[in-house]
mmCIF file of N, CA and C in Angstrom:
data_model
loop_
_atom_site.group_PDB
_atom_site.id
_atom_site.type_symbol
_atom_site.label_atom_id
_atom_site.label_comp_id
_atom_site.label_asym_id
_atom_site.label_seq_id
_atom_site.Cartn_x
_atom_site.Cartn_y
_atom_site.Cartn_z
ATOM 1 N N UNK Y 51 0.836 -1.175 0.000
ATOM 2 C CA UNK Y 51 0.000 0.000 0.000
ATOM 3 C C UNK Y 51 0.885 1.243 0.000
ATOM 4 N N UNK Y 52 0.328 1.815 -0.849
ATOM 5 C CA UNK Y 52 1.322 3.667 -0.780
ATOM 6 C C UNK Y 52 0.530 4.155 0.009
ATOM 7 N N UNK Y 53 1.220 5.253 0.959
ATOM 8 C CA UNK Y 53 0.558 6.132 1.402
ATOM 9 C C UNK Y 53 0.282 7.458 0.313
ATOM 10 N N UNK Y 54 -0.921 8.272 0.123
ATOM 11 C CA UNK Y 54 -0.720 9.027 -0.858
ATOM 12 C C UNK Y 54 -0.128 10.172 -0.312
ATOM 13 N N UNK Y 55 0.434 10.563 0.963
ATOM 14 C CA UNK Y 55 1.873 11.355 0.838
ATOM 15 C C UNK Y 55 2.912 10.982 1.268
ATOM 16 N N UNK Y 56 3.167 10.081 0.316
ATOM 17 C CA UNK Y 56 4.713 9.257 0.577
ATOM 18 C C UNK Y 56 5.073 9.941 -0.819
ATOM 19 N N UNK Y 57 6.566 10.265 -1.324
ATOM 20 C CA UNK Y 57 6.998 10.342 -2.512
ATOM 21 C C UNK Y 57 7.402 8.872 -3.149
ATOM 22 N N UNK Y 58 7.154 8.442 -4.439
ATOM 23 C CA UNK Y 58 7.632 7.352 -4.549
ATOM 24 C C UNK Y 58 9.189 7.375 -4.528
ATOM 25 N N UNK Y 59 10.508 6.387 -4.206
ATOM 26 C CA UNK Y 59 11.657 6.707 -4.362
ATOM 27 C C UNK Y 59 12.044 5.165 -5.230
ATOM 28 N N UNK Y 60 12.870 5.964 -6.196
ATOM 29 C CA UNK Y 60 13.730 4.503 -7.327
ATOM 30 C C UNK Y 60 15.232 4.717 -6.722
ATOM 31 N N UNK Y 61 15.632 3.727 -6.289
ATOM 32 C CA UNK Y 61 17.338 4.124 -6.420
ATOM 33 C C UNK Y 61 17.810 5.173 -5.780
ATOM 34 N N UNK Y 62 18.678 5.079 -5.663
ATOM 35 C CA UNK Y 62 19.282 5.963 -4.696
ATOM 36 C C UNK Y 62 19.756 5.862 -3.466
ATOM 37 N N UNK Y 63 19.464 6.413 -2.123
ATOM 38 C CA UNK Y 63 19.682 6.805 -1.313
ATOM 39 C C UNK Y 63 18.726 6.416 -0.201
ATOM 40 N N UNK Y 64 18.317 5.504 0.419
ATOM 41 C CA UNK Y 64 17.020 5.732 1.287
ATOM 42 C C UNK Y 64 17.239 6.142 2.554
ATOM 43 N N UNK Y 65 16.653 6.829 3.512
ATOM 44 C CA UNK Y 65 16.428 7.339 4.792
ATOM 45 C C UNK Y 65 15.770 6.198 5.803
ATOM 46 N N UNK Y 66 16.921 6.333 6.751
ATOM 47 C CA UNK Y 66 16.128 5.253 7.663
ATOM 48 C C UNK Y 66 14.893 4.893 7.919
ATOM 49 N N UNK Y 67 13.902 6.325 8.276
ATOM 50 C CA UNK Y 67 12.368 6.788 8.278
ATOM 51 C C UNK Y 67 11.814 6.010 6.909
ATOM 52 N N UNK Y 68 12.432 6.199 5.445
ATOM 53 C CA UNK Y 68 11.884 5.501 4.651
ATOM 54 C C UNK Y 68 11.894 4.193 4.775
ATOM 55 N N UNK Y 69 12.635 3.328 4.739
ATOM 56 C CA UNK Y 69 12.804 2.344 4.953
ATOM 57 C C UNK Y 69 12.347 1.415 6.222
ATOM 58 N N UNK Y 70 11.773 2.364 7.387
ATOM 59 C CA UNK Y 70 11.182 1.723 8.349
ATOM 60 C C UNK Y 70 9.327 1.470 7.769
ATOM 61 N N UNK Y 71 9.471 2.571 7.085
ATOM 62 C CA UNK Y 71 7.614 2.627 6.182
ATOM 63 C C UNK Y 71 7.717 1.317 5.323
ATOM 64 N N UNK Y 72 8.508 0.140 4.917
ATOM 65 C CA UNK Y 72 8.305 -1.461 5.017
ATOM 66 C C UNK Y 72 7.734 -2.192 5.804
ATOM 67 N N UNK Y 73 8.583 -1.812 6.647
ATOM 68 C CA UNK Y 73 8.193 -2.595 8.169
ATOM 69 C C UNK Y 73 6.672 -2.856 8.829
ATOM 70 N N UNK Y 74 6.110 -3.787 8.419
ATOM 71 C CA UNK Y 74 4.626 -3.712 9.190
ATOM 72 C C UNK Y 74 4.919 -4.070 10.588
ATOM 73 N N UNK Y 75 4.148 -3.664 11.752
ATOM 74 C CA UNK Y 75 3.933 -4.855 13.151
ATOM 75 C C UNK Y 75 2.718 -5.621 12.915
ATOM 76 N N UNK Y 76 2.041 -5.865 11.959
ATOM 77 C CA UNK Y 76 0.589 -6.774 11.956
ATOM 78 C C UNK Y 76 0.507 -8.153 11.152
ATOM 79 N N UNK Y 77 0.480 -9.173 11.554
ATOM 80 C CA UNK Y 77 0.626 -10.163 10.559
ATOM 81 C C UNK Y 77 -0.513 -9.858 9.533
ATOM 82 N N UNK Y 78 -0.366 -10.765 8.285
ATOM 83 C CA UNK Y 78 -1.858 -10.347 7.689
ATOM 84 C C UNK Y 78 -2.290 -12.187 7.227
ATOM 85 N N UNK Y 79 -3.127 -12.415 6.697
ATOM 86 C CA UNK Y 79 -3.737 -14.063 6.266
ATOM 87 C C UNK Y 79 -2.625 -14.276 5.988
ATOM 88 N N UNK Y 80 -2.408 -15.280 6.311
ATOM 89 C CA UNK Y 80 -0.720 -16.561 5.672
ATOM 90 C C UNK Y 80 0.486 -15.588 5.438
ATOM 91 N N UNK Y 81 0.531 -14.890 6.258
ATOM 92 C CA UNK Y 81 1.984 -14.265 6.592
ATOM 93 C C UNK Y 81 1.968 -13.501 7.629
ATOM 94 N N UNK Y 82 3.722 -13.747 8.375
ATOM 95 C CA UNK Y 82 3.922 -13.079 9.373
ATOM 96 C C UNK Y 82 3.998 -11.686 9.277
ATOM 97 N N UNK Y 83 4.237 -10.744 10.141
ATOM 98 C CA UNK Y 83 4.347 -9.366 9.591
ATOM 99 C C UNK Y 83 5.967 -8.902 9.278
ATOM 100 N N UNK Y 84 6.976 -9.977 9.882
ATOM 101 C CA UNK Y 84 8.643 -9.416 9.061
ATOM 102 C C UNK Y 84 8.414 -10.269 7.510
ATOM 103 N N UNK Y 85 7.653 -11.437 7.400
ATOM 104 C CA UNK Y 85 7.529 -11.998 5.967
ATOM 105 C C UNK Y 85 7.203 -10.590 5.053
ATOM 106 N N UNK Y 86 5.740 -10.117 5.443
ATOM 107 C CA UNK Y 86 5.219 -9.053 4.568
ATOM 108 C C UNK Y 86 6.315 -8.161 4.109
ATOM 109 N N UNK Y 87 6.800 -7.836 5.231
ATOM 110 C CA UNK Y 87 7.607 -6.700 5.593
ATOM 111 C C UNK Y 87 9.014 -7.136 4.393
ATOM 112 N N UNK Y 88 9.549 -8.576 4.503
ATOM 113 C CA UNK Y 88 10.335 -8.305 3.405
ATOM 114 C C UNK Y 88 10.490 -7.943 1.880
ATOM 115 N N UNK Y 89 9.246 -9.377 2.044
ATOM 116 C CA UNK Y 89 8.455 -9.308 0.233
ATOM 117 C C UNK Y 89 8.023 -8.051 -0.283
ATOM 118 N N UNK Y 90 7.596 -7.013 0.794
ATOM 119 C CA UNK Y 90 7.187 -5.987 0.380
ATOM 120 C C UNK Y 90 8.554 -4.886 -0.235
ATOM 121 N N UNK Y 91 9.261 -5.126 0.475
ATOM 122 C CA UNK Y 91 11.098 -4.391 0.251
ATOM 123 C C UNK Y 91 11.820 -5.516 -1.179
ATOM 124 N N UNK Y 92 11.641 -6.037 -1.010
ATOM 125 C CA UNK Y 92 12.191 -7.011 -2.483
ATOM 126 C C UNK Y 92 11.385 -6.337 -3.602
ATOM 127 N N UNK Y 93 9.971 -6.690 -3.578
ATOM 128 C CA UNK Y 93 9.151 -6.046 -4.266
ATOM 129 C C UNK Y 93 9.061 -4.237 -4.904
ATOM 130 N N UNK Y 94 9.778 -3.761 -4.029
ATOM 131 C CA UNK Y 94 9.861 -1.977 -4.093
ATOM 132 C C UNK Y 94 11.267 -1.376 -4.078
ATOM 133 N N UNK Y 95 12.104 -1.969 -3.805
ATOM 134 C CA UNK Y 95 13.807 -1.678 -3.597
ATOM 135 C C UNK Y 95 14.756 -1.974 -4.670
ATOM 136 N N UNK Y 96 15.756 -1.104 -4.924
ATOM 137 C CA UNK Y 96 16.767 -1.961 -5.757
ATOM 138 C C UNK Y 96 17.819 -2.227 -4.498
ATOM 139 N N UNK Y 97 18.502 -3.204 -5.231
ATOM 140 C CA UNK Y 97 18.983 -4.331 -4.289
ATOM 141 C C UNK Y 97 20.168 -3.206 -3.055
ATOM 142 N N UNK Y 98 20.333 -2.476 -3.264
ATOM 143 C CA UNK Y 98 21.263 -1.825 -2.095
ATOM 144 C C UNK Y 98 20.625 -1.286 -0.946
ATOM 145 N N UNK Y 99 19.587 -0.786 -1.526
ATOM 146 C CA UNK Y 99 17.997 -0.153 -0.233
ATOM 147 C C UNK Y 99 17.682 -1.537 0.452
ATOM 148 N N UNK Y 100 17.743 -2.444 -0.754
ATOM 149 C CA UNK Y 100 17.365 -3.723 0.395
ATOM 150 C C UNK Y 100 18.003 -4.393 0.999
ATOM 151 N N UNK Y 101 19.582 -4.172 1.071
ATOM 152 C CA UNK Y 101 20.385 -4.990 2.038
ATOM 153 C C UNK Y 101 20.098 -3.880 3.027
ATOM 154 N N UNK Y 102 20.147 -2.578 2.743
ATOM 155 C CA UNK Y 102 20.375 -1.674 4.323
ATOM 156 C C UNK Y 102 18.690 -1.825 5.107
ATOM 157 N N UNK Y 103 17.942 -2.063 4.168
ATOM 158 C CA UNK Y 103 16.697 -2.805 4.569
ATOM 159 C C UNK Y 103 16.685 -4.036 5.727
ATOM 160 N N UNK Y 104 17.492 -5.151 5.137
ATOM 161 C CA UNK Y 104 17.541 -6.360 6.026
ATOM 162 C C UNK Y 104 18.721 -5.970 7.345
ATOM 163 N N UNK Y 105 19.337 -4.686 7.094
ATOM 164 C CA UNK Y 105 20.235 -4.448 8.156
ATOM 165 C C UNK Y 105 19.397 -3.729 9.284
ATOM 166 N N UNK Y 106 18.546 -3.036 8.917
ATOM 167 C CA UNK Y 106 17.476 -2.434 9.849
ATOM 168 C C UNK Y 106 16.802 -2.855 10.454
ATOM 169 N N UNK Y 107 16.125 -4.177 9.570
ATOM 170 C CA UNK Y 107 15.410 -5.368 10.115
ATOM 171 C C UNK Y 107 15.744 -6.348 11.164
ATOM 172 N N UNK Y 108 17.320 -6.152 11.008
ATOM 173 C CA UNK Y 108 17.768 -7.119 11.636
ATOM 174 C C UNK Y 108 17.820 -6.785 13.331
ATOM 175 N N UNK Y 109 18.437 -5.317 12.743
ATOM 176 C CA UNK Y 109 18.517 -4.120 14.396
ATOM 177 C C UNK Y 109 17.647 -4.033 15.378
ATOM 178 N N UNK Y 110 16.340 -4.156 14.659
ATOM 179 C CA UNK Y 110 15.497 -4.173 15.661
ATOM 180 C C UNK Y 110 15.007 -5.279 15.777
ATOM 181 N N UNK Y 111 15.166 -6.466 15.983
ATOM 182 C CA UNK Y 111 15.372 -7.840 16.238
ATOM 183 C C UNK Y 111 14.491 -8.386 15.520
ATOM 184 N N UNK Y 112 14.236 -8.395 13.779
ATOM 185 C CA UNK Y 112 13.031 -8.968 13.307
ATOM 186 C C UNK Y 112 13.735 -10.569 12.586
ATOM 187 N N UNK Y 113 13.182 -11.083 12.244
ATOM 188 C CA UNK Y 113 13.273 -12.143 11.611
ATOM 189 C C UNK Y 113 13.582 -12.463 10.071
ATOM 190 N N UNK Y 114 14.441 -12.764 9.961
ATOM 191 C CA UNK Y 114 14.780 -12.369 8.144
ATOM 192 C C UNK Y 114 14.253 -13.961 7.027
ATOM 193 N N UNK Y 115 14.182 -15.404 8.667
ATOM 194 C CA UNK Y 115 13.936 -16.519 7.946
ATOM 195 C C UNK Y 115 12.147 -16.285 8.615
ATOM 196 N N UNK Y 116 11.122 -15.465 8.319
ATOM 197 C CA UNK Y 116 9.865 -15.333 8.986
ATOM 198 C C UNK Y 116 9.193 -15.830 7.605
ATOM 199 N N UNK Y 117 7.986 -16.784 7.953
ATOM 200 C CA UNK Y 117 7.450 -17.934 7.356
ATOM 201 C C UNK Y 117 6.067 -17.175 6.806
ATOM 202 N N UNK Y 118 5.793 -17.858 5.574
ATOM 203 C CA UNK Y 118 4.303 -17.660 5.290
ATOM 204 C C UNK Y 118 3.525 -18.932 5.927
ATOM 205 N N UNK Y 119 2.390 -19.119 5.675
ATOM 206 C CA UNK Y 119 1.441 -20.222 6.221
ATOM 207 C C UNK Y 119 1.794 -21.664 5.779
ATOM 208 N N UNK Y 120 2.443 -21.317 4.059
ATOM 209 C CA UNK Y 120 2.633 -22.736 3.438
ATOM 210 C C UNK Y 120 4.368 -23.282 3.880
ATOM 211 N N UNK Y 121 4.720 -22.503 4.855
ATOM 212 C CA UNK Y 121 6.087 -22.642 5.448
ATOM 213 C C UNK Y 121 7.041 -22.200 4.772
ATOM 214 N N UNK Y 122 7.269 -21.019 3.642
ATOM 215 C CA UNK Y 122 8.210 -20.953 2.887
ATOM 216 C C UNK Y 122 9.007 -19.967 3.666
ATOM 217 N N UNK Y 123 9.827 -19.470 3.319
ATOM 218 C CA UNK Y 123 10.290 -18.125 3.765
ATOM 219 C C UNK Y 123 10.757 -17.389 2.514
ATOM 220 N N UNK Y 124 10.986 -16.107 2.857
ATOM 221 C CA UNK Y 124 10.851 -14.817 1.805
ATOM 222 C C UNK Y 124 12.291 -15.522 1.044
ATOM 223 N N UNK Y 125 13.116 -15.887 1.657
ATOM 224 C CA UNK Y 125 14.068 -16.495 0.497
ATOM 225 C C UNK Y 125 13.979 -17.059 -0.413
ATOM 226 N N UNK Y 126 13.050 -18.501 -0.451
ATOM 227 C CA UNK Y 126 12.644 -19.028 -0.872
ATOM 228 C C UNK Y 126 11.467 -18.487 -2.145
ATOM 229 N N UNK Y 127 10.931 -17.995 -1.387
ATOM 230 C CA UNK Y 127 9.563 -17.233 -2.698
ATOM 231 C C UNK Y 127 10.732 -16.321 -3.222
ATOM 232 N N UNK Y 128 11.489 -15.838 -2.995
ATOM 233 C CA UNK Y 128 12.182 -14.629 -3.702
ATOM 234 C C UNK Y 128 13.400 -15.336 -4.712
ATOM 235 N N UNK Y 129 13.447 -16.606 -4.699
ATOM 236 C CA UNK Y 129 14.506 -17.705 -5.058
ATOM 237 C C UNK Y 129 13.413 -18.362 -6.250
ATOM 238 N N UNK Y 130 12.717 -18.268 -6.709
ATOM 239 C CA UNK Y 130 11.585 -18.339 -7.311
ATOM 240 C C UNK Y 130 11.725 -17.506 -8.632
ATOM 241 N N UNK Y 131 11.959 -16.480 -8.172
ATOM 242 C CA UNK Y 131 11.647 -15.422 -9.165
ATOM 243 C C UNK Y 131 12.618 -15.395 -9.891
ATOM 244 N N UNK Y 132 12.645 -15.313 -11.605
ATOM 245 C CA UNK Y 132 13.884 -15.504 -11.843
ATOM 246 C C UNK Y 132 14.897 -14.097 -11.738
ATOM 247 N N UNK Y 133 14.039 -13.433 -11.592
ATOM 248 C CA UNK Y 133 15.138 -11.462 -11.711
ATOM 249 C C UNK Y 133 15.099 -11.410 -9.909
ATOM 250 N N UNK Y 134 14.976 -12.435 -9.171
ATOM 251 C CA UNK Y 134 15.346 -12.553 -7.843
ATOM 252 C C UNK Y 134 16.571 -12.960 -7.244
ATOM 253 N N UNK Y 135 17.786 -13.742 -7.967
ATOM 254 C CA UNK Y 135 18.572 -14.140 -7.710
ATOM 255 C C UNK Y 135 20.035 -13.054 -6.779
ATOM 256 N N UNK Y 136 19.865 -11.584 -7.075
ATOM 257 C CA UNK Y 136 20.558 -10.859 -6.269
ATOM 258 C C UNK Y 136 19.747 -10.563 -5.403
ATOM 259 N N UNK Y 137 18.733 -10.493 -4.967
ATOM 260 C CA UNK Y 137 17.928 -10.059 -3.428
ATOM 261 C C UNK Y 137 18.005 -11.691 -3.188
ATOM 262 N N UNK Y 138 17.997 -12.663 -3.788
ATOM 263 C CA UNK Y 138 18.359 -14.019 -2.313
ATOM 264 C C UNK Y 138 19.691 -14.071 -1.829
ATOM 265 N N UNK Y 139 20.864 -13.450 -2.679
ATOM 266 C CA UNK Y 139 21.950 -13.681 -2.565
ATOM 267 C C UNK Y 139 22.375 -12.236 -1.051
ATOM 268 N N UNK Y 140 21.605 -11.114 -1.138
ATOM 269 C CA UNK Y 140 21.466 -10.338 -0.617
ATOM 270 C C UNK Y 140 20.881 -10.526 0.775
ATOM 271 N N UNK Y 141 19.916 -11.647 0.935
ATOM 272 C CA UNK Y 141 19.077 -12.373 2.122
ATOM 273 C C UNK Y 141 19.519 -12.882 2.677
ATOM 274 N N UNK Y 142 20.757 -14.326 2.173
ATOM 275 C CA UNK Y 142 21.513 -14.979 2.737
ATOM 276 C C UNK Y 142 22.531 -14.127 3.310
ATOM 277 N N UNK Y 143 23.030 -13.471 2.755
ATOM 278 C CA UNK Y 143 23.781 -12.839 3.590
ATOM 279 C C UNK Y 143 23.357 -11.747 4.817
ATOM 280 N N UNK Y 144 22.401 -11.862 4.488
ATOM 281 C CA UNK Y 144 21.458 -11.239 5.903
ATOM 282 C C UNK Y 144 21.298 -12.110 7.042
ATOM 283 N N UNK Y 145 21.881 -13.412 6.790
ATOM 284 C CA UNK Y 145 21.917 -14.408 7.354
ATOM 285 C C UNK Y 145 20.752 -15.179 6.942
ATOM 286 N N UNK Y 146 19.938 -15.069 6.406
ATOM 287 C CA UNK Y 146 18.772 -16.118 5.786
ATOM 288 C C UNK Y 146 18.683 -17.379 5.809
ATOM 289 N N UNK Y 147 18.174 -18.473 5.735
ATOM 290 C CA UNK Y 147 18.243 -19.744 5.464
ATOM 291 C C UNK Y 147 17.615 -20.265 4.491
#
């Protein structure tokens, strides 16, 4: 979801504040809320926003291997995709599994 006064941002530079606006605290149907929270940053980031992404994530003690319902984790669905292969490589080293 955008907020409609968020600016959209491509590339670049992100601000901690931006990058915390990923972050849900609410799970939603068949996902946890750090799952959402990643897929949603894979989904919207180029890959440098999203390692300092999983570094933020990590800071405030979230979960980087956090499960959907069918047990996958965001690695996995993101290991899937074929233009995904630098955000899993980016995950694992977030420590991922």
């Amino acid at each position: 979801m955008t907020k409609k006064d968020k600016e959209k941002v491509f590339g670049g530079e992100w601000s901690e504040a931006q990058l915390e606006e990923f972050m849900v605290d609410q799970d939603y149907p068949g996902e946890t809320a750090d799952f959402t929270s990643i897929i949603r940053a894979y989904r919207h980031m180029m890959p440098a926003s999203f390692a300092d992404f999983l570094m933020l994530l990590k800071e405030k003690g979230r979960d980087v291997n956090a499960k959907n319902e069918a047990g996958e984790t965001a690695l996995q669905v993101i290991s899937t995709n074929p233009k995904g292969a630098e955000f899993a490589t980016i995950l694992k080293d977030a420590g991922a599994e």
